[in-house]
């Protein structure tokens, strides 16, 4: 764990129990600044539970989470977000009644502050609109700015959610299955977007699509029954005997 | 399309406010002067309904206790006036006062503070629990005033009000008082319109749309919802103060939980999350409540289905008919 000391996010001895089920079993992990770190594992391995603990929606029974040198283990979701942890959800969480631009402007406002300003119209505020429009362009939704989020295609909604996460200018992005439920074209667009973010953002990526994971990730951790059984570069993971036995199987890799 | 959208909306608002502005003149011209006090009362309930729309329509907080803040505002005005008239000390130190600057301000501040306290507890819950806890608090306030024998308890309190407001407006003068209330309604509509479109308003609407996402973006949602809840309570207190001045008599029945239900009906009937809709809703509700009983004593049997149809087919209420199709469901205006 020499790397953990210089990690942006350092998880140490994390444990989460749901009754008799050990969903997170003594997990230690380090995410380095600037890397895409993928977490893979079979269904029910505890990936989403792990990400929920990193974001603060679930509190662990034991262990610590340090982010940029600060112990965040007991902090609320919004306090962690203000420190720079942004996330997307497996099931898209956006403001469906807002336009795409309003969605992102809300996220820009999250880090710009002044949330008790109650007189000046927010939709005429260039400090919110301009950065929001720029980020929509960045994720490829520039032309859809004025469309209500509820009327966007599923893939576009997922892109929008990533735009919102980016708009908070995070130091760490937690992406929980960004390709979930997507068709082929949409997946390809999302992969291209993530490839664009590679090197610019620090990303913890949970994803089932192995082609995407092995193409994008700098490092991969394999989670099985709540335990990390291996962490390493894609080649190392591909070659790892335990991983092949526990997860990748014959047809998958 | 956007030009058209703005026009329909704006035209509706202009026509509605112009009609309300002309109402007393029409009433006088047709020898219906006695109805002006009735109309004034409708406008006062409209202010209360608009304040409820802030939390219900924009904040997504279904409060079944809003009449409590209305009632507390009214009682504060009544009690201060009553003490002033009888020259009985209040809390052993100060006398009451007839000065509306004092009584109305006290009503706004104290009902807002009460809403802040109730919100502090209630807003830790959501959904059905929030409905039940706001209802419970409102009933506590209701029974508190029922038990205040010194102020009439169940029978209510009759009190001599201030007859000259700010040295300008004579409340005995039906028309002048009507325009004061109308002016306050317009000011409330304008201020709340600014509010819901501001940064603060967007945060509140974000909490309605998806509070989980708001937290993940870094918003400490509780404090914004609480501020909105307290503000809505303060505005309801203002409406209550006007109601007390209008009636010179109040009783705990104005804060019974069914009155909170009436306010919700006004908001839903007129159009949630539109601000102007609740004004229409208050007009329609109080009109139907007044006229339907002339046809049948079982008027609720007629009114119920009307409401049901509106909720099923026009979720934006009456005002929704004046909005473009894509805006009739969800979103905000």
XYZ file of C-alpha atoms in Angstrom, chain B:
333
model
C -43.243 29.357 -30.120
C -41.542 30.972 -27.151
C -43.004 34.339 -28.126
C -46.480 32.834 -28.172
C -45.903 31.115 -24.844
C -44.961 34.375 -23.189
C -47.947 36.128 -24.686
C -50.644 33.727 -23.568
C -49.251 33.699 -20.054
C -48.724 37.404 -19.802
C -52.102 38.195 -21.311
C -53.797 35.973 -18.812
C -52.037 37.656 -15.909
C -52.811 41.137 -17.249
C -56.491 40.348 -17.805
C -56.832 38.721 -14.400
C -55.189 41.562 -12.471
C -57.053 44.194 -14.493
C -60.340 42.456 -13.696
C -59.462 42.378 -9.992
C -58.500 46.055 -10.142
C -61.830 46.990 -11.736
C -63.958 44.792 -9.492
C -64.853 47.424 -6.850
C -65.787 49.943 -9.531
C -68.079 47.409 -11.199
C -69.555 46.527 -7.829
C -70.311 50.172 -7.068
C -71.743 50.805 -10.527
C -74.101 47.849 -10.157
C -75.077 48.665 -6.563
C -73.272 45.625 -5.202
C -71.010 47.544 -2.817
C -71.643 45.040 -0.055
C -69.729 42.418 -2.040
C -66.434 44.322 -1.916
C -65.614 42.936 1.530
C -66.249 39.457 0.112
C -63.850 40.052 -2.761
C -61.260 41.439 -0.361
C -61.508 38.261 1.612
C -60.896 36.227 -1.549
C -57.747 38.244 -2.285
C -56.520 37.615 1.254
C -56.941 33.861 0.800
C -55.219 34.234 -2.566
C -52.141 35.618 -0.777
C -52.197 32.617 1.573
C -52.554 30.242 -1.394
C -49.629 31.882 -3.211
C -47.491 31.447 -0.095
C -48.443 27.764 0.039
C -47.516 27.391 -3.634
C -43.945 28.372 -2.737
C -43.489 25.213 -0.682
C -46.048 22.964 -2.400
C -45.536 23.835 -6.056
C -41.908 24.932 -6.056
C -40.442 23.089 -3.096
C -42.458 19.894 -3.452
C -43.225 20.011 0.277
C -46.820 18.907 0.831
C -47.660 20.681 4.064
C -51.039 20.008 5.640
C -50.505 22.638 8.297
C -50.290 25.906 6.421
C -53.454 27.367 7.959
C -51.662 27.397 11.337
C -49.354 30.191 10.179
C -52.304 32.066 8.706
C -54.113 31.686 12.019
C -51.162 32.710 14.170
C -50.711 35.863 12.067
C -54.380 36.677 12.530
C -54.303 35.986 16.286
C -51.252 38.164 16.837
C -52.998 41.131 15.235
C -56.175 40.383 17.167
C -54.451 39.970 20.531
C -52.345 43.121 20.208
C -55.435 45.111 19.280
C -57.491 43.562 22.060
C -54.861 44.489 24.679
C -54.636 48.001 23.352
C -58.379 48.434 23.547
C -58.690 47.028 27.066
C -55.422 48.483 28.282
C -54.522 45.120 29.765
C -50.770 44.540 29.881
C -49.418 41.744 27.702
C -46.812 39.541 29.454
C -47.000 42.013 32.322
C -44.995 44.675 30.578
C -46.195 46.116 27.303
C -49.618 47.207 26.241
C -50.993 46.097 22.951
C -51.113 48.413 20.030
C -53.394 49.364 17.165
C -50.517 50.423 14.967
C -50.533 48.147 11.915
C -46.842 48.708 11.315
C -46.286 46.938 14.610
C -49.113 44.401 14.542
C -48.633 43.268 10.946
C -44.858 43.131 11.274
C -45.222 41.083 14.453
C -47.628 38.754 12.638
C -45.189 38.221 9.757
C -42.121 37.770 11.950
C -43.709 35.482 14.527
C -45.553 33.247 12.083
C -42.334 33.017 10.065
C -40.411 32.094 13.211
C -43.025 29.482 14.134
C -42.760 28.038 10.618
C -38.990 27.962 11.069
C -39.316 25.966 14.289
C -41.905 23.565 12.893
C -39.848 23.199 9.707
C -36.742 22.444 11.743
C -38.402 19.234 12.917
C -40.777 18.446 10.041
C -38.280 18.833 7.207
C -36.257 15.925 8.545
C -39.011 13.766 7.098
C -40.414 13.508 3.591
C -43.495 12.259 1.820
C -46.412 10.979 3.891
C -44.485 11.518 7.153
C -44.016 15.181 6.304
C -47.747 15.530 5.631
C -48.596 13.899 8.951
C -46.089 15.829 11.044
C -47.097 19.219 9.634
C -50.706 18.245 10.277
C -49.854 17.281 13.853
C -48.043 20.539 14.557
C -50.883 22.568 13.057
C -53.412 20.764 15.254
C -51.248 21.497 18.305
C -51.339 25.188 17.414
C -55.088 24.932 16.825
C -55.772 23.375 20.224
C -53.432 25.836 21.877
C -55.670 28.687 20.739
C -58.838 26.727 21.545
C -57.558 26.433 25.109
C -56.721 30.140 25.465
C -59.822 31.066 27.450
C -58.598 34.635 27.957
C -58.865 35.198 24.237
C -62.220 33.579 23.769
C -61.084 29.992 23.291
C -63.448 28.176 20.969
C -65.722 31.171 20.607
C -63.038 33.348 19.128
C -62.115 36.939 19.762
C -63.814 40.120 18.682
C -61.566 43.144 18.756
C -61.565 46.761 17.651
C -59.064 47.112 14.844
C -57.086 50.066 13.658
C -59.372 52.027 11.404
C -56.741 54.199 9.802
C -53.786 52.383 8.327
C -50.544 54.365 8.131
C -52.587 57.521 8.471
C -53.739 56.968 4.923
C -56.164 54.142 4.432
C -59.422 53.921 6.260
C -60.391 50.271 6.769
C -63.985 51.370 7.198
C -63.719 52.477 3.601
C -64.341 49.244 1.747
C -62.846 50.392 -1.527
C -59.638 51.896 -0.117
C -58.997 48.768 1.949
C -59.679 46.604 -1.101
C -56.983 48.399 -3.065
C -54.544 48.060 -0.190
C -55.065 44.291 -0.140
C -54.902 44.165 -3.942
C -51.625 46.114 -3.879
C -50.165 43.725 -1.328
C -51.245 40.734 -3.445
C -49.530 42.255 -6.504
C -46.371 42.947 -4.492
C -46.367 39.372 -3.153
C -46.847 37.970 -6.661
C -44.002 40.075 -8.018
C -41.605 39.282 -5.174
C -42.348 35.557 -5.227
C -41.952 35.519 -9.026
C -38.471 37.052 -8.614
C -37.741 34.602 -5.824
C -38.611 31.386 -7.664
C -36.482 32.376 -10.652
C -33.488 33.415 -8.549
C -30.546 31.248 -7.519
C -32.369 30.482 -4.280
C -35.543 29.587 -6.160
C -33.640 27.258 -8.480
C -32.163 25.465 -5.470
C -35.627 24.994 -3.992
C -36.951 23.668 -7.298
C -33.934 21.401 -7.602
C -34.887 19.881 -4.240
C -38.385 19.228 -5.590
C -37.057 17.646 -8.780
C -34.363 15.458 -7.214
C -33.061 16.080 -3.721
C -30.615 13.184 -3.920
C -28.960 14.796 -6.927
C -28.871 18.172 -5.147
C -26.939 16.653 -2.261
C -24.570 14.877 -4.630
C -23.894 18.258 -6.252
C -22.935 19.661 -2.863
C -26.073 21.497 -1.737
C -26.909 21.313 1.951
C -30.563 21.023 0.924
C -32.093 21.219 4.407
C -31.243 24.862 5.010
C -32.750 26.034 1.704
C -35.942 24.076 2.218
C -36.156 25.441 5.749
C -35.691 29.031 4.578
C -38.411 28.521 1.972
C -40.754 26.946 4.521
C -40.233 29.799 6.988
C -40.751 32.406 4.286
C -43.998 30.750 3.167
C -45.100 30.733 6.817
C -44.307 34.436 7.141
C -46.348 35.265 4.028
C -49.237 33.162 5.319
C -48.935 35.178 8.547
C -49.238 38.380 6.508
C -52.412 37.033 4.897
C -53.671 36.146 8.369
C -52.977 39.682 9.598
C -54.983 41.091 6.687
C -57.750 38.608 7.421
C -57.932 39.786 11.038
C -58.061 43.402 9.916
C -60.754 42.492 7.407
C -63.006 40.662 9.863
C -62.323 42.309 13.266
C -63.228 38.872 14.581
C -61.324 35.613 14.538
C -61.699 32.144 15.977
C -59.515 29.027 16.021
C -61.601 27.560 13.193
C -59.508 29.523 10.675
C -56.551 27.300 11.514
C -58.369 23.998 11.661
C -56.649 21.388 9.505
C -59.521 21.438 7.016
C -58.587 25.058 6.276
C -55.088 23.835 5.384
C -56.807 21.370 3.072
C -58.795 24.202 1.489
C -55.556 26.057 0.765
C -54.117 22.968 -0.925
C -57.288 22.651 -3.011
C -56.957 26.305 -4.077
C -53.359 25.746 -5.176
C -54.110 22.495 -7.019
C -57.303 23.851 -8.574
C -55.589 26.953 -9.908
C -52.300 25.366 -10.905
C -49.389 24.273 -8.730
C -46.017 25.876 -9.263
C -47.369 28.857 -11.192
C -47.953 31.464 -8.410
C -50.728 33.130 -10.418
C -52.640 29.846 -10.544
C -53.368 29.818 -6.800
C -54.975 33.266 -7.175
C -57.320 31.774 -9.768
C -57.766 28.760 -7.517
C -58.750 30.930 -4.549
C -61.277 32.788 -6.715
C -62.730 29.556 -8.110
C -62.779 27.710 -4.787
C -64.407 30.475 -2.776
C -66.843 31.172 -5.619
C -67.905 27.516 -5.838
C -68.047 27.220 -2.053
C -70.422 30.185 -2.038
C -72.628 29.331 -5.012
C -72.852 25.531 -5.107
C -74.728 25.320 -1.779
C -77.488 27.409 -3.422
C -78.236 24.467 -5.710
C -77.768 21.588 -3.324
C -76.757 21.116 0.248
C -74.673 18.172 -0.926
C -72.473 20.536 -2.913
C -69.344 18.619 -1.995
C -70.684 15.792 -4.175
C -70.390 18.142 -7.138
C -67.200 19.845 -6.060
C -65.310 16.605 -5.389
C -65.624 15.268 -8.954
C -64.696 18.697 -10.414
C -61.493 18.593 -8.423
C -60.840 14.977 -9.327
C -61.221 15.686 -13.052
C -58.885 18.655 -12.787
C -56.213 16.645 -11.023
C -56.555 13.810 -13.553
C -56.686 15.796 -16.770
C -55.135 19.167 -16.029
C -52.339 18.787 -13.552
C -51.527 22.436 -14.002
C -55.036 23.307 -12.907
C -57.134 26.065 -14.445
C -54.100 28.188 -15.238
C -52.663 25.200 -17.127
C -55.159 25.831 -19.941
C -53.325 29.050 -20.623
C -49.939 27.397 -20.835
C -48.499 25.768 -23.973
C -49.074 22.001 -24.136
C -45.547 20.927 -23.191
C -45.698 23.049 -20.019
C -48.945 21.615 -18.682
C -47.264 18.807 -16.829
C -44.311 19.085 -14.501
C -41.569 21.663 -14.723
C -41.919 25.133 -13.366
C -43.115 28.555 -14.361
